[in-house]
Short mmCIF file of N, CA and C in Angstrom, two decimals:
data_model
loop_
_atom_site.label_atom_id
_atom_site.label_comp_id
_atom_site.label_asym_id
_atom_site.label_seq_id
_atom_site.Cartn_x
_atom_site.Cartn_y
_atom_site.Cartn_z
N MET A 1 78.27 161.33 109.09
CA MET A 1 78.64 161.15 107.85
C MET A 1 79.65 160.14 108.29
N ALA A 2 80.58 159.73 109.06
CA ALA A 2 81.38 158.34 110.27
C ALA A 2 80.34 157.46 109.79
N GLU A 3 79.16 157.77 110.10
CA GLU A 3 78.59 156.65 110.81
C GLU A 3 77.77 155.80 109.46
N LYS A 4 77.92 156.70 107.98
CA LYS A 4 77.55 155.83 107.00
C LYS A 4 78.58 155.27 106.44
N LYS A 5 79.75 156.03 106.36
CA LYS A 5 81.04 154.99 106.65
C LYS A 5 81.31 153.58 107.04
N ALA A 6 81.01 153.96 108.38
CA ALA A 6 81.18 152.14 109.20
C ALA A 6 79.78 151.44 108.88
N GLU A 7 78.79 151.77 108.32
CA GLU A 7 77.99 150.89 107.51
C GLU A 7 78.65 150.57 106.48
N LYS A 8 78.59 151.26 105.91
CA LYS A 8 79.59 150.80 104.44
C LYS A 8 80.39 149.57 104.49
N LYS A 9 81.47 149.86 105.71
CA LYS A 9 82.31 148.84 106.29
C LYS A 9 81.77 147.56 106.25
N ALA A 10 80.96 148.08 107.33
CA ALA A 10 79.94 146.74 107.52
C ALA A 10 79.70 145.67 106.58
N GLU A 11 78.89 146.08 105.65
CA GLU A 11 78.44 145.72 104.60
C GLU A 11 79.09 145.16 103.76
N ASP A 12 80.34 145.73 103.26
CA ASP A 12 81.74 144.97 102.54
C ASP A 12 82.21 143.90 103.24
N ALA A 13 82.41 143.95 104.66
CA ALA A 13 82.71 142.81 105.86
C ALA A 13 82.14 141.55 105.38
N VAL A 14 80.76 141.64 105.19
CA VAL A 14 79.78 140.63 105.06
C VAL A 14 79.92 139.71 103.85
N THR A 15 80.23 138.80 103.67
CA THR A 15 80.77 137.63 102.66
C THR A 15 79.49 136.70 102.58
N GLU A 16 79.12 136.73 101.00
CA GLU A 16 78.14 136.11 100.74
C GLU A 16 78.14 134.39 101.27
N ILE A 17 76.71 133.86 101.79
CA ILE A 17 77.05 132.62 102.31
C ILE A 17 77.44 131.33 101.32
N ILE A 18 78.05 130.37 100.91
CA ILE A 18 78.19 129.40 99.99
C ILE A 18 77.10 128.39 100.03
N GLY A 19 76.67 128.11 99.35
CA GLY A 19 76.05 126.80 98.98
C GLY A 19 76.73 124.96 99.15
N ILE A 20 76.29 124.03 99.50
CA ILE A 20 76.33 123.03 99.73
C ILE A 20 77.34 122.47 98.43
N GLU A 21 76.78 123.14 97.41
CA GLU A 21 77.52 123.01 96.38
C GLU A 21 78.99 123.29 96.26
N ASP A 22 79.41 124.55 96.28
CA ASP A 22 80.90 125.11 96.30
C ASP A 22 81.55 124.26 97.71
N PHE A 23 80.68 124.08 98.87
CA PHE A 23 81.47 124.00 100.04
C PHE A 23 82.15 122.68 99.92
N ALA A 24 81.12 121.14 99.02
CA ALA A 24 81.23 120.10 98.81
C ALA A 24 82.55 120.06 98.03
N LYS A 25 83.14 121.16 97.32
CA LYS A 25 84.25 121.08 96.64
C LYS A 25 85.88 121.42 97.39
N VAL A 26 85.80 122.14 98.57
CA VAL A 26 87.06 122.27 99.53
C VAL A 26 87.36 120.61 99.98
N ASP A 27 88.35 120.79 100.01
CA ASP A 27 89.11 119.45 100.21
C ASP A 27 89.80 119.75 101.78
N LEU A 28 89.03 119.56 102.93
CA LEU A 28 90.06 119.44 104.07
C LEU A 28 90.22 118.13 104.48
N ARG A 29 91.82 118.44 105.07
CA ARG A 29 92.27 117.39 105.63
C ARG A 29 93.09 117.43 106.53
N VAL A 30 93.21 116.68 107.39
CA VAL A 30 94.28 116.71 108.78
C VAL A 30 95.40 116.36 108.70
N GLY A 31 96.52 117.77 109.48
CA GLY A 31 98.26 116.70 108.89
C GLY A 31 99.06 117.44 110.55
N GLN A 32 99.86 116.84 110.86
CA GLN A 32 100.74 117.13 111.47
C GLN A 32 101.73 117.81 111.02
N VAL A 33 102.26 119.22 112.27
CA VAL A 33 103.20 119.48 111.99
C VAL A 33 104.52 118.76 112.67
N LYS A 34 105.40 118.99 111.58
CA LYS A 34 106.85 118.14 111.59
C LYS A 34 107.77 119.29 112.17
N GLU A 35 107.91 120.44 111.05
CA GLU A 35 108.68 120.93 111.13
C GLU A 35 108.63 123.19 111.36
N CYS A 36 108.64 123.71 112.11
CA CYS A 36 107.98 125.16 111.98
C CYS A 36 109.02 126.26 112.29
N VAL A 37 109.25 127.15 111.58
CA VAL A 37 110.29 127.71 111.66
C VAL A 37 109.62 129.69 111.33
N LYS A 38 110.00 130.53 112.20
CA LYS A 38 109.71 131.75 111.68
C LYS A 38 110.16 132.38 110.22
N ALA A 39 109.39 132.55 109.64
CA ALA A 39 109.72 133.31 108.13
C ALA A 39 110.81 134.46 108.35
N GLU A 40 111.97 134.37 107.55
CA GLU A 40 112.88 135.99 107.44
C GLU A 40 112.11 136.75 107.59
N ASN A 41 112.06 138.05 108.14
CA ASN A 41 111.66 139.65 107.21
C ASN A 41 110.34 139.71 108.11
N SER A 42 109.48 138.69 109.11
CA SER A 42 108.29 139.28 109.12
C SER A 42 108.10 138.73 110.62
N ASP A 43 107.57 139.81 111.04
CA ASP A 43 107.02 139.14 112.72
C ASP A 43 105.63 138.52 113.04
N LYS A 44 105.03 138.41 111.29
CA LYS A 44 103.58 137.67 111.95
C LYS A 44 103.61 135.98 110.77
N LEU A 45 104.62 135.47 110.04
CA LEU A 45 104.64 134.47 109.50
C LEU A 45 105.47 133.67 109.93
N LEU A 46 104.82 132.23 110.08
CA LEU A 46 105.48 130.92 110.51
C LEU A 46 105.58 129.81 109.34
N ILE A 47 106.66 129.14 108.97
CA ILE A 47 106.45 128.32 107.81
C ILE A 47 106.84 126.86 108.57
N LEU A 48 105.73 126.10 107.98
CA LEU A 48 105.12 124.60 108.66
C LEU A 48 105.48 123.75 107.64
N GLN A 49 106.03 122.54 108.04
CA GLN A 49 106.11 121.72 107.58
C GLN A 49 104.85 120.30 107.80
N VAL A 50 104.42 120.02 106.88
CA VAL A 50 102.69 119.60 107.77
C VAL A 50 102.50 118.13 106.97
N ASP A 51 102.98 117.14 107.35
CA ASP A 51 102.67 115.51 107.26
C ASP A 51 101.49 115.25 107.02
N MET A 52 100.70 115.09 105.67
CA MET A 52 99.39 114.50 105.52
C MET A 52 99.45 113.34 105.32
N CYS A 53 99.95 112.27 105.51
CA CYS A 53 100.12 110.89 105.63
C CYS A 53 100.74 110.28 104.19
N LYS A 54 100.14 111.01 103.35
CA LYS A 54 100.67 110.88 101.67
C LYS A 54 101.56 112.02 101.67
N GLU A 55 101.73 112.83 101.67
CA GLU A 55 102.80 114.00 101.45
C GLU A 55 103.03 115.20 102.41
N ILE A 56 104.21 115.16 102.36
CA ILE A 56 104.44 116.60 103.32
C ILE A 56 104.11 117.95 102.61
N ARG A 57 103.17 118.81 103.34
CA ARG A 57 103.04 119.59 102.61
C ARG A 57 103.61 120.80 103.13
N GLN A 58 103.99 122.22 102.75
CA GLN A 58 104.82 123.34 103.20
C GLN A 58 103.83 124.42 103.23
N VAL A 59 103.15 125.06 104.69
CA VAL A 59 102.15 125.70 104.62
C VAL A 59 102.89 127.12 105.92
N VAL A 60 102.50 128.22 104.70
CA VAL A 60 102.93 129.77 104.95
C VAL A 60 101.59 130.13 105.92
N SER A 61 101.90 130.29 107.16
CA SER A 61 100.59 130.98 107.72
C SER A 61 101.09 132.00 108.87
N GLY A 62 99.99 133.32 108.92
CA GLY A 62 100.43 134.16 109.64
C GLY A 62 99.86 134.24 110.99
N ILE A 63 100.74 133.90 111.79
CA ILE A 63 99.69 133.02 112.83
C ILE A 63 101.22 133.36 114.08
N ALA A 64 102.15 133.84 114.03
CA ALA A 64 103.24 133.70 114.43
C ALA A 64 102.86 134.93 115.96
N LYS A 65 101.97 136.08 115.57
CA LYS A 65 101.42 136.61 116.92
C LYS A 65 100.96 136.01 118.32
N TYR A 66 100.32 134.21 117.78
CA TYR A 66 99.63 134.14 118.73
C TYR A 66 100.39 132.61 119.23
N TYR A 67 101.10 132.21 117.93
CA TYR A 67 102.06 131.01 118.25
C TYR A 67 103.63 130.82 118.19
N THR A 68 104.22 130.16 119.10
CA THR A 68 105.83 130.02 119.07
C THR A 68 106.12 128.75 117.90
N PRO A 69 107.28 128.89 117.39
CA PRO A 69 107.30 127.65 116.43
C PRO A 69 107.26 126.37 117.24
N ASP A 70 108.05 126.33 118.63
CA ASP A 70 107.97 125.18 119.31
C ASP A 70 106.98 124.60 119.62
N GLU A 71 105.87 125.24 120.18
CA GLU A 71 104.86 125.08 120.40
C GLU A 71 103.75 124.32 119.14
N LEU A 72 104.22 125.08 118.17
CA LEU A 72 102.87 124.20 116.80
C LEU A 72 103.51 122.67 116.38
N ILE A 73 105.21 122.43 116.76
CA ILE A 73 105.62 120.84 116.56
C ILE A 73 104.90 119.83 117.24
N GLY A 74 103.99 118.78 116.49
CA GLY A 74 103.37 117.59 116.76
C GLY A 74 101.86 118.06 116.98
N LYS A 75 101.45 119.30 116.87
CA LYS A 75 100.06 119.53 116.47
C LYS A 75 99.05 118.98 115.29
N LYS A 76 97.90 118.64 115.75
CA LYS A 76 97.54 118.33 114.37
C LYS A 76 96.61 119.95 113.99
N VAL A 77 97.05 119.88 113.29
CA VAL A 77 96.01 120.92 111.92
C VAL A 77 95.34 120.79 111.16
N VAL A 78 94.46 121.37 110.63
CA VAL A 78 93.82 120.94 109.25
C VAL A 78 93.97 122.07 108.21
N VAL A 79 94.05 121.48 106.98
CA VAL A 79 94.44 122.19 105.92
C VAL A 79 93.58 122.43 104.59
N VAL A 80 93.15 122.98 103.87
CA VAL A 80 92.33 123.15 102.86
C VAL A 80 93.27 122.68 101.97
N SER A 81 93.30 121.62 101.33
CA SER A 81 94.25 121.19 100.19
C SER A 81 94.34 121.60 99.13
N ASN A 82 92.80 121.93 98.63
CA ASN A 82 92.84 121.85 97.09
C ASN A 82 92.47 123.56 96.97
N LEU A 83 93.31 124.48 97.72
CA LEU A 83 93.22 126.04 98.02
C LEU A 83 94.34 126.47 97.00
#
Protein backbone atom coordinates (compact mmCIF):
# COMPACT_ATOMS: atom_id res chain seq x y z
CA MET A 1 0.00 0.00 0.00
CA ALA A 2 2.76 2.46 0.98
CA GLU A 3 4.68 1.50 -2.15
CA LYS A 4 1.72 2.42 -4.38
CA LYS A 5 1.40 5.80 -2.64
CA ALA A 6 5.11 6.46 -3.19
CA GLU A 7 4.79 5.58 -6.89
CA LYS A 8 1.75 7.86 -7.22
CA LYS A 9 3.67 10.74 -5.60
CA ALA A 10 6.60 10.17 -7.97
CA GLU A 11 4.24 10.27 -10.96
CA ASP A 12 2.64 13.49 -9.72
CA ALA A 13 6.06 15.11 -9.21
CA VAL A 14 7.15 14.56 -12.83
CA THR A 15 6.22 17.52 -14.98
CA GLU A 16 5.59 17.48 -18.66
CA ILE A 17 8.47 18.53 -20.88
CA ILE A 18 7.64 21.74 -22.70
CA GLY A 19 8.28 22.28 -26.38
CA ILE A 20 10.63 24.85 -27.89
CA GLU A 21 7.64 27.08 -28.68
CA ASP A 22 6.79 27.38 -24.98
CA PHE A 23 10.43 27.83 -23.98
CA ALA A 24 10.80 30.65 -26.51
CA LYS A 25 8.09 32.58 -24.65
CA VAL A 26 10.20 32.73 -21.46
CA ASP A 27 12.04 36.05 -21.10
CA LEU A 28 15.19 35.43 -19.04
CA ARG A 29 17.24 38.47 -18.02
CA VAL A 30 20.35 38.93 -15.92
CA GLY A 31 20.25 41.55 -13.18
CA GLN A 32 22.43 42.64 -10.30
CA VAL A 33 21.16 42.62 -6.72
CA LYS A 34 21.37 46.18 -5.37
CA GLU A 35 19.51 45.71 -2.06
CA CYS A 36 18.37 42.70 -0.09
CA VAL A 37 16.43 42.43 3.17
CA LYS A 38 14.80 39.60 5.06
CA ALA A 39 11.01 39.63 4.85
CA GLU A 40 9.17 40.31 8.10
CA ASN A 41 7.46 37.34 9.76
CA SER A 42 9.20 34.83 7.49
CA ASP A 43 12.16 32.50 7.92
CA LYS A 44 12.37 31.66 4.21
CA LEU A 45 11.82 34.87 2.23
CA LEU A 46 14.23 37.55 1.06
CA ILE A 47 13.17 40.73 -0.73
CA LEU A 48 15.65 41.73 -3.43
CA GLN A 49 15.91 44.92 -5.48
CA VAL A 50 17.38 43.78 -8.80
CA ASP A 51 18.85 46.23 -11.33
CA MET A 52 17.97 44.96 -14.79
CA CYS A 53 19.60 47.88 -16.66
CA LYS A 54 16.38 49.55 -17.84
CA GLU A 55 14.49 49.06 -14.58
CA ILE A 56 14.82 48.10 -10.93
CA ARG A 57 12.55 45.18 -10.10
CA GLN A 58 11.55 43.83 -6.71
CA VAL A 59 11.81 40.05 -6.42
CA VAL A 60 10.71 37.93 -3.47
CA SER A 61 12.59 34.66 -3.18
CA GLY A 62 12.45 31.75 -0.74
CA ILE A 63 16.23 31.38 -0.36
CA ALA A 64 16.79 32.84 3.13
CA LYS A 65 17.83 29.43 4.50
CA TYR A 66 20.73 29.33 2.04
CA TYR A 67 21.88 32.98 1.75
CA THR A 68 22.10 36.00 4.02
CA PRO A 69 21.02 39.36 2.61
CA ASP A 70 24.62 40.64 2.71
CA GLU A 71 25.84 37.68 0.63
CA LEU A 72 23.51 38.54 -2.26
CA ILE A 73 24.29 42.24 -2.67
CA GLY A 74 26.30 42.69 -5.85
CA LYS A 75 25.57 39.17 -7.15
CA LYS A 76 24.15 38.62 -10.62
CA VAL A 77 20.93 36.64 -10.82
CA VAL A 78 18.70 35.37 -13.62
CA VAL A 79 15.13 36.67 -13.54
CA VAL A 80 12.16 35.37 -15.51
CA SER A 81 10.92 38.83 -16.38
CA ASN A 82 7.59 37.85 -17.94
CA LEU A 83 6.42 35.54 -15.17
